[in-house]
Amino acid sequence: MKETEINKARAIYYKIFSSFFVYTTNMNKYKHLLELIELVKNNSLDSSSNEAFLNLSYKLPKDSNELLLQEYDQIFYNPQTTQVRTTASYYDEGVESGRKRVQMLDFLAKTKIRRDEKQFSEYEDSIGFVFTVLSELATLVSEGQEHYKTVQHCIFKDILNEFVEEFSKIIYEHEKSDIFKEVIVALVSFMEFERLYLEVSKVKSKIIEKQIEEKEEISEEEKERRARNKAAKAAGQKQQDDVFITYDVEKDI
């Protein structure tokens, strides 16, 4: 397969995973996700991801995104279930906004891509945002902007690869995971491909020595972020990649 086609395919995969891990009530985006799943389900990386995408095509209703939204709520928002954290900083340090967020901001400074804070209140090192950025960078590389190869490699190696295995394990074993269990099977296969393609080694899962409980004291910034998330979610305003990514002046890598 030609390099251009590989990067187009990588962009599609990252787009799919971004669609699952960025909350949106937009039905057009949901329908586009279904179209992408149809596109890859018979041309998957291996038998396990092929089965996972087939299962997703059966499990996801064609006329409503309600089932997906309900499961998303159960995994990421419901205080009655195990709430899964989504930032690289949390898996690195046990805090929501830490050095991995700073690293991600440094990487973004080398591109035109910025987080649209008005539309997307999650941090830059949240997994949904990372997937979206990597999808965009793969697209740019496929279009001949090869100077983005370095920054996409750095984001994968130093941000995503550092926590995606631990994150995936927690999602797969979550008591409410059904649709997302299939997503994780496909994601694990794709991450193996990415490590081979980008020549990055798999890292051992980090153990957070002190687990952070919900009753912990949190910063005012974190309280405000959670409040914004709750308000945006209630209003159905959280949008996906083409909305929460903006562009700024490009800097040299």
mmCIF file of C-alpha atoms in Angstrom:
data_model
loop_
_atom_site.group_PDB
_atom_site.id
_atom_site.type_symbol
_atom_site.label_atom_id
_atom_site.label_comp_id
_atom_site.label_asym_id
_atom_site.label_seq_id
_atom_site.Cartn_x
_atom_site.Cartn_y
_atom_site.Cartn_z
ATOM 1 C CA MET A 1 0.000 0.000 0.000
ATOM 2 C CA LYS A 2 1.320 3.435 -0.883
ATOM 3 C CA GLU A 3 2.284 5.825 1.905
ATOM 4 C CA THR A 4 -0.498 8.233 0.940
ATOM 5 C CA GLU A 5 -3.140 5.508 1.183
ATOM 6 C CA ILE A 6 -1.783 4.329 4.523
ATOM 7 C CA ASN A 7 -2.104 7.798 5.988
ATOM 8 C CA LYS A 8 -5.629 8.229 4.605
ATOM 9 C CA ALA A 9 -6.580 4.947 6.264
ATOM 10 C CA ARG A 10 -4.920 5.992 9.531
ATOM 11 C CA ALA A 11 -6.897 9.231 9.469
ATOM 12 C CA ILE A 12 -10.145 7.262 9.104
ATOM 13 C CA TYR A 13 -9.333 4.987 12.033
ATOM 14 C CA TYR A 14 -8.444 7.902 14.282
ATOM 15 C CA LYS A 15 -11.634 9.641 13.172
ATOM 16 C CA ILE A 16 -13.679 6.606 14.207
ATOM 17 C CA PHE A 17 -12.112 6.454 17.669
ATOM 18 C CA SER A 18 -12.457 10.205 18.092
ATOM 19 C CA SER A 19 -16.172 9.847 17.337
ATOM 20 C CA PHE A 20 -16.578 7.346 20.164
ATOM 21 C CA PHE A 21 -14.652 9.293 22.776
ATOM 22 C CA VAL A 22 -15.933 12.811 22.116
ATOM 23 C CA TYR A 23 -19.472 13.322 23.370
ATOM 24 C CA THR A 24 -21.898 14.677 20.795
ATOM 25 C CA THR A 25 -25.643 14.491 20.324
ATOM 26 C CA ASN A 26 -25.363 15.479 16.662
ATOM 27 C CA MET A 27 -27.127 12.846 14.547
ATOM 28 C CA ASN A 28 -25.265 13.803 11.376
ATOM 29 C CA LYS A 29 -21.974 13.017 13.069
ATOM 30 C CA TYR A 30 -23.401 9.742 14.363
ATOM 31 C CA LYS A 31 -24.510 8.771 10.847
ATOM 32 C CA HIS A 32 -21.042 9.628 9.546
ATOM 33 C CA LEU A 33 -19.558 7.343 12.204
ATOM 34 C CA LEU A 34 -21.795 4.514 10.989
ATOM 35 C CA GLU A 35 -20.623 5.152 7.438
ATOM 36 C CA LEU A 36 -16.981 4.942 8.489
ATOM 37 C CA ILE A 37 -17.621 1.665 10.312
ATOM 38 C CA GLU A 38 -19.235 0.265 7.160
ATOM 39 C CA LEU A 39 -16.176 1.387 5.230
ATOM 40 C CA VAL A 40 -13.645 -0.429 7.406
ATOM 41 C CA LYS A 41 -15.551 -3.454 8.715
ATOM 42 C CA ASN A 42 -14.683 -5.671 5.749
ATOM 43 C CA ASN A 43 -11.171 -4.293 5.350
ATOM 44 C CA SER A 44 -9.924 -4.375 8.918
ATOM 45 C CA LEU A 45 -6.377 -4.843 10.172
ATOM 46 C CA ASP A 46 -6.936 -8.352 11.520
ATOM 47 C CA SER A 47 -9.647 -10.866 12.368
ATOM 48 C CA SER A 48 -10.322 -9.474 15.848
ATOM 49 C CA SER A 49 -10.854 -5.903 14.657
ATOM 50 C CA ASN A 50 -12.917 -7.215 11.753
ATOM 51 C CA GLU A 51 -15.230 -8.993 14.179
ATOM 52 C CA ALA A 52 -15.350 -5.930 16.446
ATOM 53 C CA PHE A 53 -16.419 -3.608 13.622
ATOM 54 C CA LEU A 54 -18.987 -6.144 12.435
ATOM 55 C CA ASN A 55 -20.394 -6.312 15.956
ATOM 56 C CA LEU A 56 -20.494 -2.520 16.135
ATOM 57 C CA SER A 57 -22.433 -2.362 12.874
ATOM 58 C CA TYR A 58 -25.020 -4.685 14.450
ATOM 59 C CA LYS A 59 -25.126 -3.096 17.895
ATOM 60 C CA LEU A 60 -25.377 0.555 16.852
ATOM 61 C CA PRO A 61 -28.927 1.504 15.789
ATOM 62 C CA LYS A 62 -29.147 3.173 12.406
ATOM 63 C CA ASP A 63 -31.816 5.707 13.349
ATOM 64 C CA SER A 64 -30.804 6.785 16.848
ATOM 65 C CA ASN A 65 -27.632 7.509 18.816
ATOM 66 C CA GLU A 66 -29.417 7.134 22.150
ATOM 67 C CA LEU A 67 -27.924 3.724 22.950
ATOM 68 C CA LEU A 68 -24.380 4.985 22.420
ATOM 69 C CA LEU A 69 -25.006 8.120 24.481
ATOM 70 C CA GLN A 70 -26.489 6.093 27.331
ATOM 71 C CA GLU A 71 -23.478 3.803 27.498
ATOM 72 C CA TYR A 72 -21.116 6.780 27.272
ATOM 73 C CA ASP A 73 -22.898 8.309 30.275
ATOM 74 C CA GLN A 74 -22.659 5.077 32.245
ATOM 75 C CA ILE A 75 -18.911 4.824 31.694
ATOM 76 C CA PHE A 76 -17.754 8.432 31.895
ATOM 77 C CA TYR A 77 -20.356 10.367 33.904
ATOM 78 C CA ASN A 78 -22.584 8.204 36.098
ATOM 79 C CA PRO A 79 -21.444 8.457 39.748
ATOM 80 C CA GLN A 80 -23.116 5.103 40.444
ATOM 81 C CA THR A 81 -20.660 3.252 38.206
ATOM 82 C CA THR A 82 -16.893 3.187 37.824
ATOM 83 C CA GLN A 83 -16.073 6.546 36.268
ATOM 84 C CA VAL A 84 -13.268 6.372 33.758
ATOM 85 C CA ARG A 85 -10.815 9.258 33.492
ATOM 86 C CA THR A 86 -9.778 10.249 29.987
ATOM 87 C CA THR A 87 -6.656 12.419 30.265
ATOM 88 C CA ALA A 88 -3.065 11.313 29.810
ATOM 89 C CA SER A 89 -2.126 13.412 32.840
ATOM 90 C CA TYR A 90 -4.388 11.366 35.109
ATOM 91 C CA TYR A 91 -2.738 8.094 34.107
ATOM 92 C CA ASP A 92 0.684 9.696 34.412
ATOM 93 C CA GLU A 93 0.329 11.564 37.702
ATOM 94 C CA GLY A 94 -3.166 10.995 39.075
ATOM 95 C CA VAL A 95 -4.243 14.568 38.277
ATOM 96 C CA GLU A 96 -6.532 15.791 35.509
ATOM 97 C CA SER A 97 -4.297 18.613 34.300
ATOM 98 C CA GLY A 98 -0.591 17.887 34.549
ATOM 99 C CA ARG A 99 2.632 17.573 32.630
ATOM 100 C CA LYS A 100 1.105 15.526 29.798
ATOM 101 C CA ARG A 101 -1.263 18.384 29.090
ATOM 102 C CA VAL A 102 1.718 20.740 29.018
ATOM 103 C CA GLN A 103 3.485 18.386 26.600
ATOM 104 C CA MET A 104 0.429 18.253 24.374
ATOM 105 C CA LEU A 105 0.223 22.047 24.322
ATOM 106 C CA ASP A 106 3.877 22.186 23.301
ATOM 107 C CA PHE A 107 3.218 19.765 20.435
ATOM 108 C CA LEU A 108 0.156 21.714 19.282
ATOM 109 C CA ALA A 109 2.258 24.878 19.222
ATOM 110 C CA LYS A 110 4.206 23.262 16.382
ATOM 111 C CA THR A 111 1.023 22.987 14.291
ATOM 112 C CA LYS A 112 -1.896 25.191 13.260
ATOM 113 C CA ILE A 113 -4.281 23.119 15.385
ATOM 114 C CA ARG A 114 -5.828 24.577 18.532
ATOM 115 C CA ARG A 115 -8.597 23.507 20.897
ATOM 116 C CA ASP A 116 -11.751 25.597 20.548
ATOM 117 C CA GLU A 117 -12.440 26.214 24.232
ATOM 118 C CA LYS A 118 -15.921 27.586 23.541
ATOM 119 C CA GLN A 119 -17.042 24.278 22.039
ATOM 120 C CA PHE A 120 -14.845 21.702 23.760
ATOM 121 C CA SER A 121 -14.066 21.984 27.473
ATOM 122 C CA GLU A 122 -12.011 18.817 27.908
ATOM 123 C CA TYR A 123 -8.264 19.210 28.223
ATOM 124 C CA GLU A 124 -5.832 18.920 25.326
ATOM 125 C CA ASP A 125 -4.528 15.566 26.585
ATOM 126 C CA SER A 126 -7.991 13.975 26.752
ATOM 127 C CA ILE A 127 -8.089 10.877 24.596
ATOM 128 C CA GLY A 128 -10.873 12.110 22.315
ATOM 129 C CA PHE A 129 -8.964 15.282 21.488
ATOM 130 C CA VAL A 130 -5.721 13.348 20.945
ATOM 131 C CA PHE A 131 -7.472 11.002 18.509
ATOM 132 C CA THR A 132 -8.905 13.966 16.630
ATOM 133 C CA VAL A 133 -5.555 15.728 16.354
ATOM 134 C CA LEU A 134 -3.858 12.559 15.112
ATOM 135 C CA SER A 135 -6.603 12.089 12.524
ATOM 136 C CA GLU A 136 -6.064 15.625 11.297
ATOM 137 C CA LEU A 137 -2.286 15.206 11.175
ATOM 138 C CA ALA A 138 -2.543 11.915 9.256
ATOM 139 C CA THR A 139 -4.763 13.686 6.744
ATOM 140 C CA LEU A 140 -2.278 16.535 6.366
ATOM 141 C CA VAL A 141 0.595 14.084 5.874
ATOM 142 C CA SER A 142 -1.429 12.224 3.226
ATOM 143 C CA GLU A 143 -1.840 15.537 1.427
ATOM 144 C CA GLY A 144 1.910 15.980 1.205
ATOM 145 C CA GLN A 145 2.589 18.038 4.340
ATOM 146 C CA GLU A 146 5.293 15.675 5.507
ATOM 147 C CA HIS A 147 6.708 18.122 8.050
ATOM 148 C CA TYR A 148 3.879 16.970 10.320
ATOM 149 C CA LYS A 149 5.340 13.461 10.535
ATOM 150 C CA THR A 150 7.575 14.439 13.430
ATOM 151 C CA VAL A 151 4.878 15.970 15.599
ATOM 152 C CA GLN A 152 2.425 13.121 14.976
ATOM 153 C CA HIS A 153 5.144 10.671 15.999
ATOM 154 C CA CYS A 154 5.808 12.657 19.178
ATOM 155 C CA ILE A 155 2.128 12.893 20.118
ATOM 156 C CA PHE A 156 1.684 9.167 19.649
ATOM 157 C CA LYS A 157 4.880 8.186 21.472
ATOM 158 C CA ASP A 158 4.827 10.646 24.367
ATOM 159 C CA ILE A 159 1.096 11.127 24.930
ATOM 160 C CA LEU A 160 -1.220 8.427 23.550
ATOM 161 C CA ASN A 161 1.067 5.397 23.786
ATOM 162 C CA GLU A 162 1.844 6.215 27.411
ATOM 163 C CA PHE A 163 -1.690 5.566 28.652
ATOM 164 C CA VAL A 164 -3.814 3.947 25.948
ATOM 165 C CA GLU A 165 -3.201 0.388 27.183
ATOM 166 C CA GLU A 166 -4.250 1.129 30.745
ATOM 167 C CA PHE A 167 -7.202 3.173 29.555
ATOM 168 C CA SER A 168 -8.286 0.390 27.194
ATOM 169 C CA LYS A 169 -8.119 -2.240 29.929
ATOM 170 C CA ILE A 170 -10.321 -0.186 32.237
ATOM 171 C CA ILE A 171 -12.911 0.417 29.513
ATOM 172 C CA TYR A 172 -12.928 -3.225 28.417
ATOM 173 C CA GLU A 173 -13.485 -4.439 31.982
ATOM 174 C CA HIS A 174 -16.039 -1.763 32.883
ATOM 175 C CA GLU A 175 -19.298 -3.175 34.221
ATOM 176 C CA LYS A 176 -21.380 -1.185 31.720
ATOM 177 C CA SER A 177 -19.178 -1.705 28.687
ATOM 178 C CA ASP A 178 -20.854 -3.390 25.722
ATOM 179 C CA ILE A 179 -20.524 -1.177 22.657
ATOM 180 C CA PHE A 180 -17.275 0.206 24.030
ATOM 181 C CA LYS A 181 -15.926 -3.296 24.567
ATOM 182 C CA GLU A 182 -16.019 -3.745 20.792
ATOM 183 C CA VAL A 183 -14.452 -0.316 20.315
ATOM 184 C CA ILE A 184 -11.555 -1.323 22.548
ATOM 185 C CA VAL A 185 -10.934 -4.555 20.635
ATOM 186 C CA ALA A 186 -10.610 -2.543 17.428
ATOM 187 C CA LEU A 187 -8.536 0.129 19.152
ATOM 188 C CA VAL A 188 -6.025 -2.361 20.553
ATOM 189 C CA SER A 189 -5.460 -3.796 17.078
ATOM 190 C CA PHE A 190 -5.004 -0.343 15.594
ATOM 191 C CA MET A 191 -2.555 0.664 18.332
ATOM 192 C CA GLU A 192 -0.434 -2.387 17.481
ATOM 193 C CA PHE A 193 -0.398 -1.279 13.853
ATOM 194 C CA GLU A 194 0.539 2.270 14.846
ATOM 195 C CA ARG A 195 3.449 1.065 16.958
ATOM 196 C CA LEU A 196 4.796 -0.889 14.005
ATOM 197 C CA TYR A 197 4.202 1.955 11.559
ATOM 198 C CA LEU A 198 5.709 4.642 13.796
ATOM 199 C CA GLU A 199 8.375 2.336 15.257
ATOM 200 C CA VAL A 200 7.322 2.906 18.857
ATOM 201 C CA SER A 201 7.563 0.291 21.604
ATOM 202 C CA LYS A 202 4.646 -0.659 23.809
ATOM 203 C CA VAL A 203 4.962 0.726 27.339
ATOM 204 C CA LYS A 204 4.171 -1.076 30.558
ATOM 205 C CA SER A 205 1.012 0.044 32.295
ATOM 206 C CA LYS A 206 1.697 2.572 35.027
ATOM 207 C CA ILE A 207 0.224 2.072 38.458
ATOM 208 C CA ILE A 208 -1.071 5.211 40.106
ATOM 209 C CA GLU A 209 0.193 4.752 43.656
ATOM 210 C CA LYS A 210 -2.439 6.944 45.235
ATOM 211 C CA GLN A 211 -5.864 6.522 43.700
ATOM 212 C CA ILE A 212 -7.788 9.779 43.467
ATOM 213 C CA GLU A 213 -11.337 9.401 44.775
ATOM 214 C CA GLU A 214 -14.293 11.570 43.990
ATOM 215 C CA LYS A 215 -14.292 12.961 47.517
ATOM 216 C CA GLU A 216 -10.779 14.300 47.034
ATOM 217 C CA GLU A 217 -10.162 18.018 47.161
ATOM 218 C CA ILE A 218 -10.013 19.326 43.620
ATOM 219 C CA SER A 219 -8.800 22.632 42.266
ATOM 220 C CA GLU A 220 -11.156 25.470 41.400
ATOM 221 C CA GLU A 221 -10.100 25.095 37.759
ATOM 222 C CA GLU A 222 -11.157 21.439 37.791
ATOM 223 C CA LYS A 223 -14.454 22.263 39.497
ATOM 224 C CA GLU A 224 -15.193 24.865 36.839
ATOM 225 C CA ARG A 225 -14.237 22.457 34.033
ATOM 226 C CA ARG A 226 -16.575 19.768 35.359
ATOM 227 C CA ALA A 227 -19.372 22.297 35.711
ATOM 228 C CA ARG A 228 -18.879 23.437 32.111
ATOM 229 C CA ASN A 229 -18.898 19.809 30.934
ATOM 230 C CA LYS A 230 -22.137 19.115 32.767
ATOM 231 C CA ALA A 231 -23.789 22.244 31.390
ATOM 232 C CA ALA A 232 -22.616 21.604 27.835
ATOM 233 C CA LYS A 233 -23.722 17.995 28.021
ATOM 234 C CA ALA A 234 -27.176 18.976 29.248
ATOM 235 C CA ALA A 235 -27.519 21.468 26.416
ATOM 236 C CA GLY A 236 -26.264 19.013 23.823
ATOM 237 C CA GLN A 237 -23.522 21.406 22.815
ATOM 238 C CA LYS A 238 -20.420 19.215 22.880
ATOM 239 C CA GLN A 239 -19.229 18.939 19.334
ATOM 240 C CA GLN A 240 -16.717 16.875 17.474
ATOM 241 C CA ASP A 241 -13.416 17.357 15.710
ATOM 242 C CA ASP A 242 -14.420 19.763 12.962
ATOM 243 C CA VAL A 243 -15.955 22.047 15.582
ATOM 244 C CA PHE A 244 -13.566 21.978 18.518
ATOM 245 C CA ILE A 245 -10.390 22.223 16.472
ATOM 246 C CA THR A 246 -9.390 25.664 15.311
ATOM 247 C CA TYR A 247 -6.279 26.839 13.506
ATOM 248 C CA ASP A 248 -3.608 29.312 14.457
ATOM 249 C CA VAL A 249 -0.336 30.530 13.001
ATOM 250 C CA GLU A 250 1.972 27.612 12.320
ATOM 251 C CA LYS A 251 5.354 27.387 14.010
ATOM 252 C CA ASP A 252 8.368 25.372 12.938
ATOM 253 C CA ILE A 253 8.814 21.895 14.400
#
